[in-house]
């Protein structure tokens, strides 16, 4: 099997809870393969001209999810990218179908305490702007795990480095047939 290049890279969608490492791991995979990288939340912020937390605050979560679905359709029209989906994007069945049709979906698993530690001091997470962040994070994660578990592959990010996680995902993609001539 040959090493993946931008030409042979099949694309991948990274899903998981906030703080799981989707953006960091996505950038690493893109850098190693030469593929493009798109962070859906950053893409939405750029297109909307305001931060995700502002969209949540001003328009509500339902409006944000509608914007997110439209963004996903546009982003997934470009083949062979590394896509870091928003933490809640994979919860929607239509989004799941779009992502699965695009490329393998990889779930970056993270424990609530690890995510909270990584997000400490981050005030831009609208769903965590509450008194008891710990309880909310655990509840949200527990509700989301059944959907995240529908991904094609899962990698724990709690005790691993970004390069190690990226290597495991690239190995998985190569075994799926990506990277071969």
PDB file of C-alpha atoms in Angstrom:
ATOM      1  CA  UNK A   1       0.000   0.000   0.000  1.00  0.00           C
ATOM      2  CA  UNK A   2       1.332   3.429  -0.925  1.00  0.00           C
ATOM      3  CA  UNK A   3       1.276   6.464   1.295  1.00  0.00           C
ATOM      4  CA  UNK A   4      -1.794   8.633   0.867  1.00  0.00           C
ATOM      5  CA  UNK A   5      -1.507  11.806  -1.137  1.00  0.00           C
ATOM      6  CA  UNK A   6      -4.031  14.559  -1.839  1.00  0.00           C
ATOM      7  CA  UNK A   7      -4.836  12.756  -5.104  1.00  0.00           C
ATOM      8  CA  UNK A   8      -5.567   9.416  -3.435  1.00  0.00           C
ATOM      9  CA  UNK A   9      -7.007  10.679  -0.152  1.00  0.00           C
ATOM     10  CA  UNK A  10     -10.640   9.525   0.125  1.00  0.00           C
ATOM     11  CA  UNK A  11     -11.701  12.231   2.538  1.00  0.00           C
ATOM     12  CA  UNK A  12     -12.768  11.754   6.139  1.00  0.00           C
ATOM     13  CA  UNK A  13     -15.312  13.315   8.471  1.00  0.00           C
ATOM     14  CA  UNK A  14     -14.341  13.672  12.121  1.00  0.00           C
ATOM     15  CA  UNK A  15     -17.159  13.692  14.653  1.00  0.00           C
ATOM     16  CA  UNK A  16     -17.234  13.807  18.421  1.00  0.00           C
ATOM     17  CA  UNK A  17     -17.894  15.912  21.466  1.00  0.00           C
ATOM     18  CA  UNK A  18     -16.459  19.399  21.914  1.00  0.00           C
ATOM     19  CA  UNK A  19     -12.876  19.131  23.119  1.00  0.00           C
ATOM     20  CA  UNK A  20     -12.337  15.720  21.518  1.00  0.00           C
ATOM     21  CA  UNK A  21      -9.658  17.093  19.177  1.00  0.00           C
ATOM     22  CA  UNK A  22     -11.494  17.208  15.845  1.00  0.00           C
ATOM     23  CA  UNK A  23      -9.825  20.419  14.674  1.00  0.00           C
ATOM     24  CA  UNK A  24      -6.312  19.546  15.870  1.00  0.00           C
ATOM     25  CA  UNK A  25      -6.437  16.005  14.517  1.00  0.00           C
ATOM     26  CA  UNK A  26      -8.072  17.188  11.294  1.00  0.00           C
ATOM     27  CA  UNK A  27      -5.303  19.704  10.639  1.00  0.00           C
ATOM     28  CA  UNK A  28      -2.678  17.010  11.298  1.00  0.00           C
ATOM     29  CA  UNK A  29      -4.305  14.555   8.862  1.00  0.00           C
ATOM     30  CA  UNK A  30      -4.625  17.272   6.213  1.00  0.00           C
ATOM     31  CA  UNK A  31      -1.004  18.310   6.653  1.00  0.00           C
ATOM     32  CA  UNK A  32       0.231  14.720   6.305  1.00  0.00           C
ATOM     33  CA  UNK A  33      -1.895  13.863   3.276  1.00  0.00           C
ATOM     34  CA  UNK A  34      -1.910  17.202   1.481  1.00  0.00           C
ATOM     35  CA  UNK A  35      -5.716  17.208   1.591  1.00  0.00           C
ATOM     36  CA  UNK A  36      -7.767  20.302   2.321  1.00  0.00           C
ATOM     37  CA  UNK A  37      -9.068  20.843   5.843  1.00  0.00           C
ATOM     38  CA  UNK A  38     -12.418  22.364   6.770  1.00  0.00           C
ATOM     39  CA  UNK A  39     -13.622  23.017  10.295  1.00  0.00           C
ATOM     40  CA  UNK A  40     -17.392  23.395   9.889  1.00  0.00           C
ATOM     41  CA  UNK A  41     -17.741  25.777  12.837  1.00  0.00           C
ATOM     42  CA  UNK A  42     -14.981  28.073  11.522  1.00  0.00           C
ATOM     43  CA  UNK A  43     -16.517  27.913   8.031  1.00  0.00           C
ATOM     44  CA  UNK A  44     -19.923  28.938   9.439  1.00  0.00           C
ATOM     45  CA  UNK A  45     -18.395  31.777  11.459  1.00  0.00           C
ATOM     46  CA  UNK A  46     -16.640  33.074   8.350  1.00  0.00           C
ATOM     47  CA  UNK A  47     -19.742  32.841   6.181  1.00  0.00           C
ATOM     48  CA  UNK A  48     -22.146  34.260   8.790  1.00  0.00           C
ATOM     49  CA  UNK A  49     -19.742  36.976   9.961  1.00  0.00           C
ATOM     50  CA  UNK A  50     -20.316  36.123  13.617  1.00  0.00           C
ATOM     51  CA  UNK A  51     -19.234  33.574  16.183  1.00  0.00           C
ATOM     52  CA  UNK A  52     -21.100  30.324  16.841  1.00  0.00           C
ATOM     53  CA  UNK A  53     -21.971  31.499  20.355  1.00  0.00           C
ATOM     54  CA  UNK A  54     -23.495  34.646  18.876  1.00  0.00           C
ATOM     55  CA  UNK A  55     -25.655  32.616  16.502  1.00  0.00           C
ATOM     56  CA  UNK A  56     -26.837  30.454  19.424  1.00  0.00           C
ATOM     57  CA  UNK A  57     -27.450  33.515  21.600  1.00  0.00           C
ATOM     58  CA  UNK A  58     -29.189  35.661  18.977  1.00  0.00           C
ATOM     59  CA  UNK A  59     -31.039  33.065  16.898  1.00  0.00           C
ATOM     60  CA  UNK A  60     -31.180  29.901  19.027  1.00  0.00           C
ATOM     61  CA  UNK A  61     -29.881  26.370  18.591  1.00  0.00           C
ATOM     62  CA  UNK A  62     -32.511  25.371  16.000  1.00  0.00           C
ATOM     63  CA  UNK A  63     -31.447  28.224  13.714  1.00  0.00           C
ATOM     64  CA  UNK A  64     -27.801  27.272  14.155  1.00  0.00           C
ATOM     65  CA  UNK A  65     -28.546  23.626  13.270  1.00  0.00           C
ATOM     66  CA  UNK A  66     -30.269  24.774  10.078  1.00  0.00           C
ATOM     67  CA  UNK A  67     -27.236  26.890   9.135  1.00  0.00           C
ATOM     68  CA  UNK A  68     -24.991  23.940  10.000  1.00  0.00           C
ATOM     69  CA  UNK A  69     -26.961  21.574   7.734  1.00  0.00           C
ATOM     70  CA  UNK A  70     -26.714  23.986   4.799  1.00  0.00           C
ATOM     71  CA  UNK A  71     -22.986  24.461   5.428  1.00  0.00           C
ATOM     72  CA  UNK A  72     -22.465  20.717   5.516  1.00  0.00           C
ATOM     73  CA  UNK A  73     -24.087  20.382   2.086  1.00  0.00           C
ATOM     74  CA  UNK A  74     -21.763  22.999   0.618  1.00  0.00           C
ATOM     75  CA  UNK A  75     -18.613  21.685   2.288  1.00  0.00           C
ATOM     76  CA  UNK A  76     -19.239  18.062   1.310  1.00  0.00           C
ATOM     77  CA  UNK A  77     -19.621  19.046  -2.337  1.00  0.00           C
ATOM     78  CA  UNK A  78     -15.815  19.190  -2.499  1.00  0.00           C
ATOM     79  CA  UNK A  79     -14.350  15.677  -2.496  1.00  0.00           C
ATOM     80  CA  UNK A  80     -11.271  14.475  -0.657  1.00  0.00           C
ATOM     81  CA  UNK A  81     -11.242  16.849   2.303  1.00  0.00           C
ATOM     82  CA  UNK A  82     -10.678  16.377   6.004  1.00  0.00           C
ATOM     83  CA  UNK A  83     -13.853  17.721   7.604  1.00  0.00           C
ATOM     84  CA  UNK A  84     -14.143  18.484  11.324  1.00  0.00           C
ATOM     85  CA  UNK A  85     -17.872  18.472  12.057  1.00  0.00           C
ATOM     86  CA  UNK A  86     -19.419  20.445  14.882  1.00  0.00           C
ATOM     87  CA  UNK A  87     -20.068  18.479  18.066  1.00  0.00           C
ATOM     88  CA  UNK A  88     -23.804  18.195  17.413  1.00  0.00           C
ATOM     89  CA  UNK A  89     -23.799  17.827  13.618  1.00  0.00           C
ATOM     90  CA  UNK A  90     -23.745  14.013  13.616  1.00  0.00           C
ATOM     91  CA  UNK A  91     -26.845  13.832  15.828  1.00  0.00           C
ATOM     92  CA  UNK A  92     -29.072  14.673  12.855  1.00  0.00           C
ATOM     93  CA  UNK A  93     -29.976  11.621  10.733  1.00  0.00           C
ATOM     94  CA  UNK A  94     -29.873  13.579   7.457  1.00  0.00           C
ATOM     95  CA  UNK A  95     -26.426  14.902   8.331  1.00  0.00           C
ATOM     96  CA  UNK A  96     -25.310  11.348   9.113  1.00  0.00           C
ATOM     97  CA  UNK A  97     -26.426  10.225   5.640  1.00  0.00           C
ATOM     98  CA  UNK A  98     -24.613  13.141   3.979  1.00  0.00           C
ATOM     99  CA  UNK A  99     -21.408  12.477   5.902  1.00  0.00           C
ATOM    100  CA  UNK A 100     -21.465   8.723   5.294  1.00  0.00           C
ATOM    101  CA  UNK A 101     -22.060   9.239   1.570  1.00  0.00           C
ATOM    102  CA  UNK A 102     -19.091  11.608   1.478  1.00  0.00           C
ATOM    103  CA  UNK A 103     -16.377   9.598   3.242  1.00  0.00           C
ATOM    104  CA  UNK A 104     -15.663   7.378   6.228  1.00  0.00           C
ATOM    105  CA  UNK A 105     -16.835   8.939   9.482  1.00  0.00           C
ATOM    106  CA  UNK A 106     -14.455   8.722  12.441  1.00  0.00           C
ATOM    107  CA  UNK A 107     -15.633   9.277  16.005  1.00  0.00           C
ATOM    108  CA  UNK A 108     -13.063  10.876  18.300  1.00  0.00           C
ATOM    109  CA  UNK A 109     -14.023   9.548  21.725  1.00  0.00           C
ATOM    110  CA  UNK A 110     -13.358  11.675  24.782  1.00  0.00           C
ATOM    111  CA  UNK A 111     -14.381  11.423  28.417  1.00  0.00           C
ATOM    112  CA  UNK A 112     -16.350  14.372  29.802  1.00  0.00           C
ATOM    113  CA  UNK A 113     -13.621  15.209  32.316  1.00  0.00           C
ATOM    114  CA  UNK A 114     -10.972  15.291  29.562  1.00  0.00           C
ATOM    115  CA  UNK A 115     -13.141  17.518  27.368  1.00  0.00           C
ATOM    116  CA  UNK A 116     -13.822  19.894  30.257  1.00  0.00           C
ATOM    117  CA  UNK A 117     -10.130  20.075  31.115  1.00  0.00           C
ATOM    118  CA  UNK A 118      -9.297  20.892  27.480  1.00  0.00           C
ATOM    119  CA  UNK A 119     -12.048  23.519  27.352  1.00  0.00           C
ATOM    120  CA  UNK A 120     -11.209  25.138  30.676  1.00  0.00           C
ATOM    121  CA  UNK A 121     -11.387  28.891  30.315  1.00  0.00           C
ATOM    122  CA  UNK A 122     -13.065  28.642  26.885  1.00  0.00           C
ATOM    123  CA  UNK A 123     -16.090  30.913  26.971  1.00  0.00           C
ATOM    124  CA  UNK A 124     -17.055  30.354  23.341  1.00  0.00           C
ATOM    125  CA  UNK A 125     -18.913  27.071  23.862  1.00  0.00           C
ATOM    126  CA  UNK A 126     -22.592  28.072  24.000  1.00  0.00           C
ATOM    127  CA  UNK A 127     -23.856  24.797  25.435  1.00  0.00           C
ATOM    128  CA  UNK A 128     -21.414  25.085  28.343  1.00  0.00           C
ATOM    129  CA  UNK A 129     -22.327  28.624  29.375  1.00  0.00           C
ATOM    130  CA  UNK A 130     -24.085  27.363  32.478  1.00  0.00           C
ATOM    131  CA  UNK A 131     -23.451  27.177  36.210  1.00  0.00           C
ATOM    132  CA  UNK A 132     -22.694  23.444  36.354  1.00  0.00           C
ATOM    133  CA  UNK A 133     -20.551  22.814  33.239  1.00  0.00           C
ATOM    134  CA  UNK A 134     -19.580  19.366  34.502  1.00  0.00           C
ATOM    135  CA  UNK A 135     -23.151  18.091  34.809  1.00  0.00           C
ATOM    136  CA  UNK A 136     -24.172  19.598  31.465  1.00  0.00           C
ATOM    137  CA  UNK A 137     -21.131  18.145  29.672  1.00  0.00           C
ATOM    138  CA  UNK A 138     -21.755  14.670  31.112  1.00  0.00           C
ATOM    139  CA  UNK A 139     -25.456  14.787  30.223  1.00  0.00           C
ATOM    140  CA  UNK A 140     -24.807  16.036  26.682  1.00  0.00           C
ATOM    141  CA  UNK A 141     -22.078  13.465  26.093  1.00  0.00           C
ATOM    142  CA  UNK A 142     -24.200  10.606  27.448  1.00  0.00           C
ATOM    143  CA  UNK A 143     -27.040  11.602  25.098  1.00  0.00           C
ATOM    144  CA  UNK A 144     -24.729  11.891  22.095  1.00  0.00           C
ATOM    145  CA  UNK A 145     -22.665   8.713  22.466  1.00  0.00           C
ATOM    146  CA  UNK A 146     -25.292   6.436  20.854  1.00  0.00           C
ATOM    147  CA  UNK A 147     -25.229   8.580  17.696  1.00  0.00           C
ATOM    148  CA  UNK A 148     -21.459   9.062  17.678  1.00  0.00           C
ATOM    149  CA  UNK A 149     -21.142   5.278  17.960  1.00  0.00           C
ATOM    150  CA  UNK A 150     -22.714   4.950  14.499  1.00  0.00           C
ATOM    151  CA  UNK A 151     -19.456   6.208  12.972  1.00  0.00           C
ATOM    152  CA  UNK A 152     -17.351   3.860  10.840  1.00  0.00           C
ATOM    153  CA  UNK A 153     -14.400   3.931  13.206  1.00  0.00           C
ATOM    154  CA  UNK A 154     -13.676   5.220  16.716  1.00  0.00           C
ATOM    155  CA  UNK A 155     -10.459   6.437  18.319  1.00  0.00           C
ATOM    156  CA  UNK A 156     -10.040   7.396  21.968  1.00  0.00           C
ATOM    157  CA  UNK A 157      -8.362  10.775  22.340  1.00  0.00           C
ATOM    158  CA  UNK A 158      -8.061  10.898  26.138  1.00  0.00           C
ATOM    159  CA  UNK A 159      -4.506   9.605  26.519  1.00  0.00           C
ATOM    160  CA  UNK A 160      -3.178   9.940  22.955  1.00  0.00           C
ATOM    161  CA  UNK A 161      -1.267  12.648  21.153  1.00  0.00           C
ATOM    162  CA  UNK A 162      -2.584  14.382  18.044  1.00  0.00           C
ATOM    163  CA  UNK A 163       0.080  12.740  15.812  1.00  0.00           C
ATOM    164  CA  UNK A 164      -0.781   9.269  17.199  1.00  0.00           C
ATOM    165  CA  UNK A 165      -4.518   9.760  16.665  1.00  0.00           C
ATOM    166  CA  UNK A 166      -3.913  11.049  13.121  1.00  0.00           C
ATOM    167  CA  UNK A 167      -1.706   8.013  12.373  1.00  0.00           C
ATOM    168  CA  UNK A 168      -4.399   5.606  13.536  1.00  0.00           C
ATOM    169  CA  UNK A 169      -7.018   7.323  11.392  1.00  0.00           C
ATOM    170  CA  UNK A 170      -4.770   7.359   8.320  1.00  0.00           C
ATOM    171  CA  UNK A 171      -4.019   3.641   8.873  1.00  0.00           C
ATOM    172  CA  UNK A 172      -7.756   2.972   9.054  1.00  0.00           C
ATOM    173  CA  UNK A 173      -8.364   4.898   5.826  1.00  0.00           C
ATOM    174  CA  UNK A 174      -5.563   3.050   4.035  1.00  0.00           C
ATOM    175  CA  UNK A 175      -7.084  -0.288   5.100  1.00  0.00           C
ATOM    176  CA  UNK A 176     -10.419   0.919   3.678  1.00  0.00           C
ATOM    177  CA  UNK A 177      -8.775   1.285   0.270  1.00  0.00           C
ATOM    178  CA  UNK A 178      -7.645   4.909   0.352  1.00  0.00           C
ATOM    179  CA  UNK A 179      -4.070   5.547  -0.654  1.00  0.00           C
ATOM    180  CA  UNK A 180      -3.845   2.678  -3.108  1.00  0.00           C
ATOM    181  CA  UNK A 181      -3.241   3.406  -6.759  1.00  0.00           C
TER     182      UNK A 181
END
